[in-house]
Every structure is written in structure tokens, then in C-alpha cells.
Short mmCIF file of C-alpha atoms in Angstrom, two decimals:
data_model
loop_
_atom_site.label_atom_id
_atom_site.label_comp_id
_atom_site.label_asym_id
_atom_site.label_seq_id
_atom_site.Cartn_x
_atom_site.Cartn_y
_atom_site.Cartn_z
CA MET A 273 -0.16 0.02 -0.02
CA ALA A 274 1.72 3.15 -0.99
CA ALA A 275 1.71 5.98 1.73
CA TRP A 276 0.76 8.53 -0.91
CA SER A 277 -3.03 7.66 -1.30
CA SER A 278 -5.62 9.21 -3.46
CA GLY A 279 -6.87 10.79 -0.39
CA HIS A 280 -3.64 12.68 0.28
CA ILE A 281 -3.88 14.02 -3.36
CA TYR A 282 -7.28 15.31 -2.67
CA GLN A 283 -6.29 16.65 0.59
CA ALA A 284 -3.51 18.65 -1.51
CA LEU A 285 -5.71 19.61 -4.18
CA ALA A 286 -8.59 20.46 -1.75
CA TRP A 287 -5.99 22.63 -0.04
CA ALA A 288 -4.85 24.00 -3.48
CA HIS A 289 -8.20 24.38 -4.36
CA SER A 290 -8.99 26.78 -1.36
CA ARG A 291 -6.46 29.21 -1.89
CA GLN A 292 -6.49 30.07 -5.70
CA MET A 293 -7.90 33.52 -6.89
CA SER A 294 -11.51 33.69 -7.57
CA ASP A 295 -11.30 34.48 -11.38
CA SER A 296 -9.85 30.95 -11.89
CA GLN A 297 -12.00 29.11 -9.52
CA ASP A 298 -13.96 27.02 -12.31
CA HIS A 299 -10.82 26.11 -13.78
CA TYR A 300 -9.49 24.36 -10.77
CA ARG A 301 -12.76 23.06 -9.72
CA ARG A 302 -12.89 21.46 -13.59
CA GLN A 303 -9.58 19.78 -12.34
CA LEU A 304 -10.62 18.70 -8.97
CA ASP A 305 -13.81 16.95 -10.41
CA ARG A 306 -11.57 15.33 -13.17
CA ILE A 307 -9.60 13.67 -10.68
CA VAL A 308 -12.57 12.14 -8.79
CA GLU A 309 -13.68 10.80 -11.60
CA MET A 310 -10.77 9.35 -12.55
CA SER A 311 -10.34 7.75 -8.86
CA ARG A 312 -14.08 5.87 -9.68
CA ASP A 313 -12.89 4.49 -12.88
CA PHE A 314 -9.22 2.94 -12.11
CA GLY A 315 -9.12 -0.17 -10.12
CA ALA A 316 -6.37 -0.72 -7.84
CA SER A 317 -4.10 -2.11 -10.91
CA GLY A 318 -4.66 1.38 -12.38
CA LEU A 319 -3.67 3.69 -9.16
CA ASP A 320 -0.43 4.05 -10.46
CA VAL A 321 -0.85 5.74 -13.81
CA ALA A 322 -3.82 7.70 -12.07
CA MET A 323 -1.67 8.83 -9.47
CA ARG A 324 1.22 10.17 -11.53
CA HIS A 325 -1.11 11.94 -13.54
CA GLU A 326 -2.54 13.64 -10.19
CA ILE A 327 0.71 14.35 -9.28
CA ALA A 328 1.56 15.97 -12.26
CA LEU A 329 -1.55 17.96 -12.24
CA ALA A 330 -1.27 18.73 -8.27
CA ALA A 331 2.31 20.16 -9.38
CA GLU A 332 1.06 22.09 -12.21
CA ILE A 333 -1.54 23.79 -10.06
CA GLN A 334 0.84 24.51 -7.38
CA SER A 335 3.04 26.09 -9.25
CA ARG A 336 0.41 28.16 -10.69
CA LEU A 337 -1.53 29.03 -7.61
CA ARG A 338 2.09 30.11 -6.36
CA SER A 339 2.78 32.55 -9.15
CA ALA A 340 -0.60 34.24 -8.77
CA HIS A 341 1.00 35.55 -5.62
CA ALA A 342 3.42 37.52 -8.00
CA ASP A 343 0.69 40.26 -9.01
CA GLY A 344 3.00 43.09 -7.86
CA ARG A 345 0.88 44.53 -5.36
CA SER A 346 1.55 42.09 -2.42
CA PRO A 347 4.95 42.98 -0.36
CA LEU A 348 5.02 39.28 0.08
CA LEU A 349 6.35 36.95 -2.66
CA GLY A 350 6.60 33.17 -2.40
CA VAL A 351 8.30 31.04 -4.92
CA THR A 352 8.47 27.01 -5.41
CA LEU A 353 10.67 25.29 -7.95
CA PRO A 354 10.21 21.76 -7.16
CA ALA A 355 12.71 19.13 -8.03
CA GLN A 356 10.34 16.60 -8.72
CA ASP A 357 7.02 16.25 -9.69
CA ILE A 358 5.81 17.85 -6.55
CA SER A 359 7.76 19.62 -3.71
CA GLY A 360 8.60 18.85 -0.06
CA ASP A 361 9.09 22.49 0.21
CA PHE A 362 6.24 24.34 0.99
CA PHE A 363 5.47 28.23 1.56
CA GLU A 364 2.01 29.92 2.78
CA ILE A 365 1.14 33.60 2.87
CA VAL A 366 -2.08 34.22 5.09
CA GLU A 367 -4.03 37.33 5.24
CA ARG A 368 -5.57 37.70 8.15
CA SER A 369 -8.51 39.53 9.52
CA ASP A 370 -6.73 41.55 11.92
CA GLY A 371 -4.56 43.13 8.64
CA LEU A 372 -1.53 41.38 9.66
CA THR A 373 -0.02 38.74 7.06
CA ALA A 374 0.90 35.53 8.54
CA PHE A 375 3.92 33.73 6.51
CA ALA A 376 5.64 30.75 6.69
CA ILE A 377 8.43 28.46 4.64
CA GLY A 378 9.13 24.98 5.24
CA ASP A 379 11.15 22.07 4.11
CA VAL A 380 10.34 18.42 4.72
CA ALA A 381 13.07 15.87 5.22
CA GLY A 382 13.18 13.49 2.02
CA LYS A 383 11.82 13.75 -1.43
CA GLY A 384 8.86 12.32 -3.35
CA VAL A 385 5.22 11.34 -2.50
CA GLU A 386 6.06 10.67 1.04
CA ALA A 387 7.56 14.28 1.71
CA ALA A 388 4.87 15.85 -0.41
CA ARG A 389 2.36 14.10 1.68
CA LEU A 390 3.97 15.64 4.89
CA MET A 391 4.26 19.04 3.08
CA ALA A 392 0.47 19.00 2.14
CA LEU A 393 -0.47 18.20 6.01
CA CYS A 394 1.75 20.92 7.20
CA SER A 395 0.46 23.28 4.92
CA SER A 396 -3.09 22.88 5.79
CA LEU A 397 -2.47 22.40 9.47
CA TYR A 398 -0.41 25.97 9.15
CA ARG A 399 -3.30 27.30 7.36
CA GLN A 400 -6.09 26.28 9.47
CA LYS A 401 -3.59 27.79 12.57
CA ALA A 402 -2.63 30.91 11.24
CA THR A 403 -5.84 32.73 10.90
CA GLU A 404 -6.43 31.93 14.33
CA GLU A 405 -3.20 31.98 16.36
CA PRO A 406 -1.34 35.31 15.97
CA SER A 407 2.20 34.17 17.95
CA PRO A 408 4.54 32.55 15.18
CA GLY A 409 6.18 30.86 18.40
CA ARG A 410 3.08 29.24 19.82
CA LEU A 411 1.92 28.19 16.43
CA LEU A 412 5.22 26.12 15.83
CA CYS A 413 4.94 24.98 19.20
CA GLN A 414 1.03 23.85 18.22
CA MET A 415 2.24 22.30 14.78
CA ASN A 416 4.82 20.21 16.36
CA GLN A 417 2.28 18.78 18.89
CA ALA A 418 -0.04 18.01 15.93
CA LEU A 419 2.88 16.54 13.71
CA CYS A 420 4.05 14.38 16.55
CA ARG A 421 0.53 13.02 17.45
CA ALA A 422 -0.37 12.37 13.81
CA GLY A 423 2.60 9.86 13.75
CA LEU A 424 5.42 10.84 11.41
CA PRO A 425 7.53 8.06 9.88
CA ASP A 426 10.71 7.68 11.60
CA GLY A 427 13.39 9.93 10.28
CA SER A 428 11.13 12.41 9.20
CA PHE A 429 11.05 15.91 10.29
CA VAL A 430 10.07 19.41 9.20
CA THR A 431 12.21 22.54 8.96
CA MET A 432 10.32 25.43 9.15
CA ILE A 433 9.89 29.38 9.76
CA ALA A 434 6.67 30.87 10.63
CA GLY A 435 6.16 34.63 10.86
CA LEU A 436 3.77 37.59 10.84
CA PHE A 437 4.16 40.59 9.17
CA ASP A 438 2.64 44.14 9.88
CA ALA A 439 3.03 46.32 6.69
CA ALA A 440 2.05 49.51 8.20
CA SER A 441 4.90 49.47 10.76
CA GLY A 442 7.26 47.25 8.42
CA CYS A 443 7.56 44.96 11.54
CA ALA A 444 7.68 41.29 11.72
CA LEU A 445 7.88 38.55 14.23
CA LEU A 446 9.59 35.49 13.55
CA ALA A 447 10.09 31.97 15.13
CA ASN A 448 12.48 29.33 13.67
CA ALA A 449 12.25 25.73 14.12
CA GLY A 450 15.25 23.94 12.56
CA HIS A 451 15.32 25.88 9.61
CA GLU A 452 17.94 27.97 7.76
CA PRO A 453 18.55 31.24 9.16
CA ALA A 454 16.26 34.07 7.73
CA LEU A 455 18.35 36.76 6.08
CA LEU A 456 17.30 40.47 6.61
CA GLY A 457 18.72 42.35 3.78
CA ARG A 458 19.00 46.21 5.06
CA ARG A 459 18.73 49.02 3.15
CA ASP A 460 22.36 50.19 3.76
CA GLY A 461 23.45 46.57 2.60
CA ARG A 462 24.16 45.09 5.55
CA PHE A 463 22.64 41.55 6.77
CA GLN A 464 21.05 40.08 9.66
CA ALA A 465 20.45 36.48 10.16
CA PHE A 466 17.83 34.84 12.34
CA GLY A 467 18.77 31.11 12.83
CA ALA A 468 16.73 28.51 14.49
CA ALA A 469 15.75 28.47 18.28
CA VAL A 470 14.58 25.10 18.62
CA PRO A 471 14.96 21.83 16.62
CA PRO A 472 12.78 20.99 13.49
CA LEU A 473 9.20 19.93 13.96
CA GLY A 474 7.76 16.42 13.92
CA ILE A 475 10.59 14.45 15.97
CA ALA A 476 9.31 14.77 19.51
CA GLU A 477 6.67 16.48 21.21
CA GLU A 478 8.79 17.66 24.37
CA LEU A 479 11.37 18.91 22.25
CA ILE A 480 9.34 21.95 21.57
CA ALA A 481 7.18 21.67 24.68
CA ARG A 482 6.81 25.41 24.96
CA PRO A 483 6.53 28.51 22.41
CA VAL A 484 9.31 28.84 20.25
CA PRO A 485 11.37 32.18 21.10
CA GLU A 486 10.47 34.95 18.82
CA ASP A 487 12.76 37.33 17.12
CA PHE A 488 11.07 41.01 16.60
CA LEU A 489 12.37 42.49 13.28
CA ALA A 490 12.09 45.99 12.21
CA LEU A 491 12.47 45.63 8.48
CA ALA A 492 13.32 49.35 8.15
CA GLY A 493 12.43 49.35 4.51
CA GLY A 494 14.40 46.36 3.85
CA CYS A 495 13.58 42.81 2.84
CA LEU A 496 13.37 39.78 4.72
CA TYR A 497 14.61 36.69 2.50
CA LEU A 498 13.57 33.12 3.49
CA PHE A 499 14.80 30.19 1.80
CA THR A 500 14.98 26.33 1.84
CA ASP A 501 18.58 24.66 2.12
CA GLY A 502 18.07 23.72 -1.73
CA LEU A 503 19.40 27.51 -2.30
CA THR A 504 22.45 27.28 -0.33
CA GLU A 505 23.20 23.66 0.05
CA ALA A 506 26.24 22.74 -2.27
CA ASP A 507 26.12 19.11 -3.94
CA GLY A 508 29.02 19.54 -6.10
CA GLN A 509 27.39 19.61 -8.95
CA GLY A 510 27.10 22.88 -11.28
CA PRO A 511 26.94 26.34 -9.48
CA ALA A 512 26.09 25.57 -5.89
CA MET A 513 25.34 29.02 -4.07
CA GLY A 514 26.92 29.62 -0.71
CA GLU A 515 25.87 32.03 1.47
CA GLN A 516 28.13 34.88 0.65
CA GLU A 517 26.99 34.37 -2.85
CA LEU A 518 23.43 34.75 -1.97
CA ARG A 519 24.10 37.79 0.15
CA ARG A 520 26.17 39.16 -3.09
CA LEU A 521 23.08 38.18 -5.35
CA ILE A 522 20.52 39.73 -3.18
CA LEU A 523 22.99 43.08 -3.01
CA ASP A 524 23.13 43.07 -6.94
CA ALA A 525 19.11 42.70 -7.37
CA ALA A 526 18.17 44.88 -4.21
CA GLN A 527 16.89 47.51 -6.81
CA LEU A 528 14.56 45.24 -8.65
CA PRO A 529 10.81 44.77 -8.06
CA LEU A 530 10.17 41.85 -5.92
CA ALA A 531 9.07 39.09 -8.79
CA LEU A 532 12.11 40.16 -10.86
CA ARG A 533 14.44 39.73 -7.56
CA ALA A 534 13.13 36.40 -6.72
CA GLU A 535 13.59 35.26 -10.47
CA ALA A 536 17.32 36.73 -10.40
CA LEU A 537 18.28 34.74 -7.39
CA LEU A 538 16.70 31.65 -8.20
CA GLY A 539 17.83 31.80 -11.94
CA ARG A 540 21.06 31.77 -10.82
CA LEU A 541 20.63 27.73 -9.78
CA VAL A 542 18.16 26.72 -12.26
CA LEU A 543 19.11 26.81 -16.24
CA PRO A 544 15.89 27.93 -18.12
CA GLY A 545 13.85 24.72 -18.94
CA ALA A 546 15.53 22.63 -16.69
CA ALA A 547 14.78 20.85 -13.23
CA PRO A 548 16.34 22.12 -10.08
CA ARG A 549 18.60 19.96 -8.68
CA ASP A 550 16.78 20.03 -5.19
CA ASP A 551 13.57 21.75 -4.60
CA LEU A 552 14.33 25.40 -4.15
CA THR A 553 11.58 27.63 -2.29
CA LEU A 554 12.14 31.35 -1.86
CA LEU A 555 9.71 33.79 -0.05
CA LEU A 556 10.38 37.35 0.08
CA VAL A 557 8.73 40.00 2.42
CA GLU A 558 9.15 43.58 1.66
CA ASP A 559 8.83 46.55 3.60
CA ARG A 560 7.91 49.14 0.93
CA ARG A 561 8.18 52.41 3.44
CA ARG A 562 11.16 54.19 3.11
CA PRO A 563 12.22 55.49 6.50
CA LEU A 564 14.97 58.72 6.82
CA LEU A 565 15.79 57.13 10.08
CA SER A 566 15.15 53.95 11.75
CA ARG A 567 17.14 53.56 14.93
CA ARG A 568 16.82 50.93 17.24
CA VAL A 569 18.43 51.25 20.68
CA VAL A 570 18.49 50.26 24.15
CA LEU A 571 17.37 53.98 25.63
CA ASN A 572 18.33 55.38 28.91
CA ALA A 573 18.11 58.95 30.01
CA GLN A 574 21.79 59.71 29.24
CA GLY A 575 21.16 58.58 25.62
CA LEU A 576 18.42 60.60 24.92
CA GLU A 577 20.95 63.49 23.64
CA ALA A 578 22.54 61.27 21.15
CA ASN A 579 19.09 60.31 20.07
CA ARG A 580 17.83 63.92 19.69
CA HIS A 581 21.21 64.37 17.79
CA ALA A 582 20.03 61.56 15.13
CA VAL A 583 16.86 63.29 14.62
CA ARG A 584 18.50 66.50 13.81
CA THR A 585 20.63 64.69 11.35
CA VAL A 586 18.07 63.49 9.29
CA CYS A 587 15.99 66.42 9.66
CA VAL A 588 18.76 68.95 8.56
CA ALA A 589 19.39 66.05 5.28
CA ALA A 590 15.55 66.10 4.58
CA GLY A 591 15.88 70.16 4.18
CA MET A 592 13.32 70.93 6.85
CA SER A 593 13.46 74.39 8.70
CA GLY A 594 14.74 74.92 11.82
CA ASP A 595 11.45 75.34 13.57
CA LEU A 596 10.40 72.13 12.41
CA GLN A 597 13.66 70.68 13.32
CA ASP A 598 13.08 72.01 16.83
CA GLU A 599 9.59 70.76 16.86
CA LEU A 600 10.05 67.32 15.89
CA ILE A 601 13.06 66.98 18.20
CA LEU A 602 10.91 67.99 21.15
CA ALA A 603 8.03 65.75 20.65
CA VAL A 604 10.46 62.77 19.82
CA ASP A 605 12.12 63.51 22.94
CA GLU A 606 9.18 63.98 25.09
CA ALA A 607 7.93 60.55 23.93
CA CYS A 608 10.88 58.79 24.66
CA GLN A 609 11.09 60.18 28.19
CA ASN A 610 7.41 59.20 28.62
CA ILE A 611 8.52 55.44 27.76
CA LEU A 612 11.67 55.71 29.83
CA ARG A 613 9.83 57.02 32.89
CA HIS A 614 6.24 55.44 32.49
CA GLY A 615 6.86 52.30 30.76
CA TYR A 616 10.35 50.96 31.75
CA GLY A 617 10.87 52.71 34.90
CA GLY A 618 14.52 53.50 33.84
CA ALA A 619 15.57 52.16 30.45
CA GLY A 620 14.62 49.94 27.49
CA GLU A 621 14.48 49.20 23.76
CA VAL A 622 12.78 51.54 21.60
CA VAL A 623 12.53 51.61 17.86
CA LEU A 624 12.38 55.30 16.46
CA GLU A 625 11.57 55.90 12.90
CA ILE A 626 10.95 58.82 11.01
CA LEU A 627 9.36 58.72 7.40
CA LEU A 628 8.63 61.47 4.52
CA ASP A 629 5.06 60.58 3.29
CA GLY A 630 4.63 63.67 0.62
CA ARG A 631 4.20 66.76 2.44
CA ARG A 632 3.97 64.89 5.80
CA VAL A 633 6.70 63.86 7.91
CA ALA A 634 5.47 60.84 10.28
CA VAL A 635 7.30 59.64 13.70
CA GLN A 636 6.87 55.73 14.63
CA LEU A 637 8.26 54.80 17.92
CA ILE A 638 7.76 51.54 19.14
CA ASP A 639 8.61 49.71 22.93
CA PHE A 640 8.33 46.90 24.32
CA ALA A 641 7.11 48.14 27.64
CA PRO A 642 3.81 46.84 29.31
CA HIS A 643 1.17 47.87 27.20
CA VAL A 644 -0.11 51.53 28.47
CA ASP A 645 -3.57 53.10 27.40
CA MET A 646 -2.55 56.57 26.32
CA MET A 647 -5.90 57.08 25.30
CA ALA A 648 -7.10 56.44 28.66
CA LEU A 649 -5.00 59.05 30.40
CA PRO A 650 -6.53 62.44 31.14
CA LEU A 651 -5.09 65.67 29.16
CA ARG A 652 -3.43 67.68 31.21
CA ASP A 653 -4.53 71.38 31.57
CA PRO A 654 -1.72 73.33 31.01
CA ASP A 655 -2.84 76.34 32.76
CA GLU A 656 -2.72 74.04 35.74
CA LEU A 657 0.75 75.02 37.22
CA ARG A 658 2.34 71.73 38.71
CA PRO A 659 5.80 70.06 37.92
CA GLY A 660 5.54 66.91 35.46
CA GLY A 661 2.87 65.78 32.71
CA LEU A 662 4.05 68.40 30.68
CA GLY A 663 5.28 66.03 27.89
CA LEU A 664 2.31 64.75 26.54
CA HIS A 665 1.01 68.50 26.07
CA PHE A 666 4.02 69.44 24.26
CA ILE A 667 3.85 66.87 21.74
CA ARG A 668 0.03 67.27 21.10
CA SER A 669 0.92 70.98 20.59
CA VAL A 670 3.87 70.50 18.08
CA MET A 671 2.24 67.71 16.06
CA ASP A 672 -0.67 67.69 13.99
CA GLU A 673 -1.58 64.18 14.56
CA VAL A 674 -0.84 62.07 17.41
CA ASP A 675 -2.13 58.50 17.72
CA TRP A 676 -1.56 55.10 19.70
CA PRO A 677 -2.68 52.29 17.38
CA PRO A 678 -2.53 48.98 18.14
CA PRO A 679 0.93 48.04 18.65
CA PRO A 680 2.77 45.52 15.73
CA PRO A 681 2.93 41.87 17.04
CA GLY A 682 5.44 41.31 19.89
CA ALA A 683 6.00 45.47 20.68
CA GLY A 684 4.45 46.75 23.77
CA ASN A 685 3.28 50.03 22.62
CA LEU A 686 3.35 52.25 19.11
CA LEU A 687 3.36 56.00 18.98
CA ARG A 688 2.27 57.49 15.75
CA MET A 689 2.84 61.32 15.09
CA SER A 690 3.04 63.18 12.27
CA LYS A 691 3.16 66.90 11.23
CA PHE A 692 2.23 68.44 7.79
CA LEU A 693 5.09 70.32 6.17
CA PRO A 694 4.16 73.89 5.23
CA MET B 139 25.96 65.23 28.39
CA THR B 140 26.61 68.78 27.50
CA MET B 141 24.94 70.72 30.49
CA SER B 142 26.52 73.14 32.47
CA LEU B 143 25.50 74.60 35.97
CA THR B 144 27.01 77.11 37.98
CA ILE B 145 25.97 79.07 41.16
CA GLU B 146 27.36 82.68 42.11
CA ARG B 147 26.24 84.46 45.15
CA ARG B 148 25.54 88.05 44.38
CA GLY B 149 24.61 89.61 47.74
CA GLN B 150 21.25 88.00 48.55
CA ILE B 151 20.83 86.46 45.37
CA ALA B 152 21.95 83.06 43.78
CA LEU B 153 22.65 83.54 40.39
CA VAL B 154 22.34 80.01 38.62
CA ARG B 155 23.78 79.77 35.15
CA LEU B 156 22.64 76.90 32.82
CA GLY B 157 23.71 75.98 29.80
CA GLY B 158 23.78 73.15 27.14
CA GLU B 159 20.98 70.75 27.12
CA ILE B 160 18.72 70.14 29.80
CA ASP B 161 16.92 66.78 29.79
CA LEU B 162 15.69 63.70 31.96
CA SER B 163 19.60 63.00 32.21
CA ASN B 164 20.30 66.07 34.35
CA SER B 165 17.04 67.87 35.20
CA MET B 166 17.22 66.14 38.66
CA GLU B 167 20.51 67.94 39.57
CA ILE B 168 19.48 71.25 38.35
CA ARG B 169 16.35 70.82 40.72
CA ARG B 170 18.33 69.51 43.60
CA GLU B 171 20.54 72.75 43.44
CA ILE B 172 18.04 75.20 42.63
CA SER B 173 15.83 73.93 45.57
CA ALA B 174 18.87 73.94 47.95
CA CYS B 175 19.41 77.72 47.44
CA LEU B 176 15.84 78.52 47.97
CA GLN B 177 15.82 76.21 51.08
CA ASP B 178 18.70 78.60 52.34
CA ARG B 179 16.45 81.56 51.77
CA TRP B 180 18.56 82.80 48.94
CA ASP B 181 16.45 84.92 46.22
CA VAL B 182 17.20 82.97 42.59
CA VAL B 183 17.88 84.24 39.31
CA VAL B 184 18.32 81.48 36.30
CA ASP B 185 20.27 82.49 33.45
CA LEU B 186 18.87 80.91 30.58
CA ALA B 187 20.91 82.40 28.17
CA ALA B 188 23.26 79.54 27.25
CA VAL B 189 20.34 76.94 26.95
CA GLY B 190 20.20 75.10 23.66
CA TYR B 191 17.45 72.72 24.81
CA ILE B 192 15.13 72.33 27.78
CA ASP B 193 12.58 69.67 27.75
CA SER B 194 9.56 69.10 30.23
CA SER B 195 11.54 67.56 32.93
CA GLY B 196 13.77 70.83 33.18
CA LEU B 197 10.53 72.90 32.84
CA ALA B 198 9.32 70.97 35.96
CA GLY B 199 12.29 72.09 37.66
CA LEU B 200 11.92 75.71 37.03
CA VAL B 201 8.30 75.58 38.29
CA GLU B 202 9.15 73.72 41.59
CA GLY B 203 11.55 76.45 42.03
CA TYR B 204 8.72 79.24 41.58
CA GLN B 205 6.32 77.10 43.90
CA LEU B 206 9.21 76.54 46.61
CA ALA B 207 10.05 80.61 46.23
CA LYS B 208 6.36 81.53 46.51
CA ARG B 209 5.88 79.30 49.60
CA TYR B 210 9.12 81.11 51.26
CA GLY B 211 8.12 84.55 50.28
CA ILE B 212 11.32 85.09 48.12
CA ARG B 213 12.39 86.13 44.67
CA PHE B 214 12.62 83.26 41.85
CA ALA B 215 12.97 85.15 38.36
CA LEU B 216 14.32 83.83 34.86
CA ALA B 217 17.04 85.97 33.17
CA ALA B 218 18.18 86.02 29.21
CA VAL B 219 15.86 83.64 28.30
CA SER B 220 17.15 82.12 25.02
CA PRO B 221 15.00 81.28 21.98
CA ALA B 222 15.18 77.62 22.40
CA ALA B 223 14.23 77.90 26.06
CA LEU B 224 11.64 80.59 25.27
CA ARG B 225 9.75 78.51 22.83
CA VAL B 226 9.29 75.59 25.29
CA LEU B 227 8.32 78.20 28.16
CA LYS B 228 5.40 79.71 25.50
CA LEU B 229 4.48 76.02 24.47
CA ALA B 230 3.64 75.11 28.30
CA ARG B 231 2.13 78.72 28.81
CA LEU B 232 4.64 79.38 31.44
CA ASP B 233 6.00 82.48 29.90
CA THR B 234 3.31 84.47 31.96
CA VAL B 235 3.90 82.73 34.91
CA PHE B 236 7.40 83.20 35.59
CA ALA B 237 9.28 86.89 36.43
CA LEU B 238 11.05 87.01 32.85
CA PHE B 239 14.25 89.52 32.76
CA ASP B 240 15.56 90.34 29.50
CA ASP B 241 19.22 90.24 31.18
CA VAL B 242 20.99 89.03 33.94
CA GLU B 243 21.65 92.59 35.40
CA GLY B 244 18.13 93.53 35.01
CA ALA B 245 17.06 90.69 37.08
CA LEU B 246 19.84 91.48 39.79
CA ALA B 247 19.07 94.98 40.24
CA PRO B 248 17.11 95.79 43.45
#
């Protein structure tokens, strides 16, 4: 009895079916119906032929569906090039109802139908959980539990990165279970790698008994590159790509639109028309904002002066007037001071970003202190003479808009303030 | 931190000269020095000519000085307020609260 039964193919197709674009729904429904008919017509002896057919079809659907993401609008793009008919690699992109985008990349140990079966299981598990569970670390922990209870064949396991992206703030949360490090390509040409915090999924439940530790990333206008080891694994045949070469390629392609960039990276490994030597999957998460300043520091009172200096430098470079510089500096300084005093009670990490959006200069300030409901605080009457409590009044006086929207996942508080340029 | 603080005695008056950038990292020191002068019942004139930046915690120190002086029935005045400091005083509507003098000599005059 083959481990890959028709049921699994239906599962894979149903999963594929559920995610395709609405304008091609009929096409995929017809294909699905055809497979159901085929399975009725063939006896046990005919299953091999049918399965080959189905697998080829599933592979085609997979590749078509995945290319559907390359519409140029989404800041996320995934590409899979299967080495065989169907891949053990997978990626997922899930738009959540809270406006965040959940994403994942995974690599099932092994090749062929068994790996594909596991891949389909992981994909459907992930898609089911990603709409409900915001924390990538908890999600991976739950997936490990589910995979272990499902009983993977001995020696099978899944390496996987799960993430959550907030396009509005340019921030992402990542959890990595045994997978290749994710690479954050920054706008200044430097890279930051985010490696695995725990072993792969599916080996033993107790190996990932608690939520996988998460990394908080401020993409700061950069791009996050997730890939499977097909991209960097050398097999001694042809132009294997080492991590250094991958970084160089990323830099070379950094100015290209997302889809062309992915093509450029994959194109170095696969000759046109030829099948890759190993499954290749690439998932890109791009922050399309272009901050003038992105500063992530552990701040204390002594660090406020350097912070003001950094703000001054970008304001000068952007050609802002002296008055405007002073106002922005005061607002940022008072906001940071509030975080240090009321959030951290001393020192703590902040991410400060300044963006120019047409005639509007916008400040984004993120901290990791316990959540403070700033909207619930009473406004100070500036005519009331007492020390303290002036900071918020200053911020509201010099800025045109001040808001505390829900913070990006993994952060404590988010302050947004902006000012319209004259 | 580039903040400077000197205190000169001129008769019954303590002339507190502040300079540089006043923020959360040094405003407590300023508060302490000003209150010490007032508690010793010195009149206080604060020279703000060389202040390049002052935040709300710095202003809070000046407000505290004003309140203490009022309680003790002694003088508390600001002199030669720099444009940077005046802007923040105005934002807090404190420019009408403090006794402001264009220059130090005017503030020291009996």
C-alpha cells in the first residue's frame, strides 16, 4: 500500500483549491472534479498511472497558484521550484482579518510522495492555525504537537519558519524551528541572520514543549529573505550557491521589483527549462516604506541627547526648517522620555523611525514595555501649574496628529505622530 | 551630557547659570541645586542664555523653584531666556507665570 493515497492528493488539491484566485475558480474546480472521476474509473491496478497523472496535475496547480502571488501588489512573494513532480518544500502567505499577514516557509526531510504528503499536511495545518493564532512561536509549538501526534514516519521531520508581518509598521515577528537562518537585507547593504531557536518539528513533542522564542524585526525599508536549503546547499554539481554568494546576489538585485528579484536569485541555480537539483523555495517579505531614520537602541536618560542628534541629522538632510527640526526633536524627546519614565521605569529598547510621506513627516516609536493605554490618560490642563505631565501636552502642541494604534505583534506600545509640512 | 551649571552669590541672590542641553538625564541635578538655594532662603535668578535645549523635565525643575519661592516669600526669576528655552516656556504657557528679565543685570537689580 503506497503511503501516498488518492485521499492525500485530494487533500492537497482541496488545499490548493481553497487558496486560488477567484477568477480562475472554475478552472480548478473542473480539474478537481476530473480527478474524482478518474479515481472512480481506475481499479487498484490502474492507480499508479492515475496517481502519476494526479501528481503532475497537483504540481502544475501548485506552481500556478504560487505564481499568482506575483501580482506586484503584495509585499510578500513566494516561489517554489520542485525538483521532482511535487515538492517537499512549501511556503504559505495568509492574510489575516486583523490586517496582519502570516507567512511560513518549510522543508520536509526527504523527497517524493512521502515528503509531498507531509508537506500537504503541514500546509493545511498551518493555514488552519495561522488565521487564529497570531504568535508564530506558539503556532510552531502547536504544529509540532500536531505533527508528533499524527505520527510521522521515523526519520521524518520538518524545518520551518513562521512569521507575522505588519506592513503598516514595517515590523515582523519570526520563529524558527530548525530551518536555515532568515536573512534580513537592510537598506544600507548589511545583513542580519535569524537562526533556529529550537530543533525541527515532528521529532518529539517534548523537544518543543513551549512556544518557540520569537525575534522582533524592524525591516526599516529592507527585505526579509526566507529560503530552503536547496538554495545554499552545495552538492558539487554545477554552480552551488554559498551564503556569501547569496548575499552578493541579493545586493545586486536589491533595486529590482520583488518578482524580478526572486527570479534573479533562482535563475542562478536553475537553467531555463531545466529542473532544479533540489527543491527550491524562496519567500520574500518586503517593507515598502522608506524611513529617513530607523534607530533601534536600548535607551536611557543618558542616551536622549544622541537620540536628538540623530533626529536633527535626518531633519537637516531632508532640508526641514530650523523651527520644524526643533518641534520634531521636542516631540520625539518627550515621547521617549515618557516611555523611559512610565513604560520601563529607567531604560529599555525603542525603535524610532521617521518617514517623509509627501508633505507629511511621520514619526513611529515602538517600545516593548507593558501596554499603556495612552488614550485613557486625562489630558493635562496647561494652565494648571504643577511640575510633570507636560510632555504629552508638548507632543500634542507641536504635532498635527498623535495616535497610539495597536502595536505591531511582539511590541508593547506604538506611537504615531505626524506633522504636515508648510 | 553637555549641560553646565554654575552658582554665583551676588548679595542675597544666588545666580544660577544654566547652559547646554537640559533633559531627563540632568534635570534632577538642577532641581536639587535650585531647591537647596531656596531652602537656604536665597533669592534665585536663573540665567538661561546658554540653554540650547530644555525638555519638560527641565521646565518642571523651574516650576518647582517658582512654587518653593512663593511658599517662602522670596524671589525667583528667569533671565536672558534663550530662544530655544522661550519656545518651550511658551508651549507650556509658563512665559506668563515666571518673572522674566531680558538680561541678568536687570534681574539682579534691587
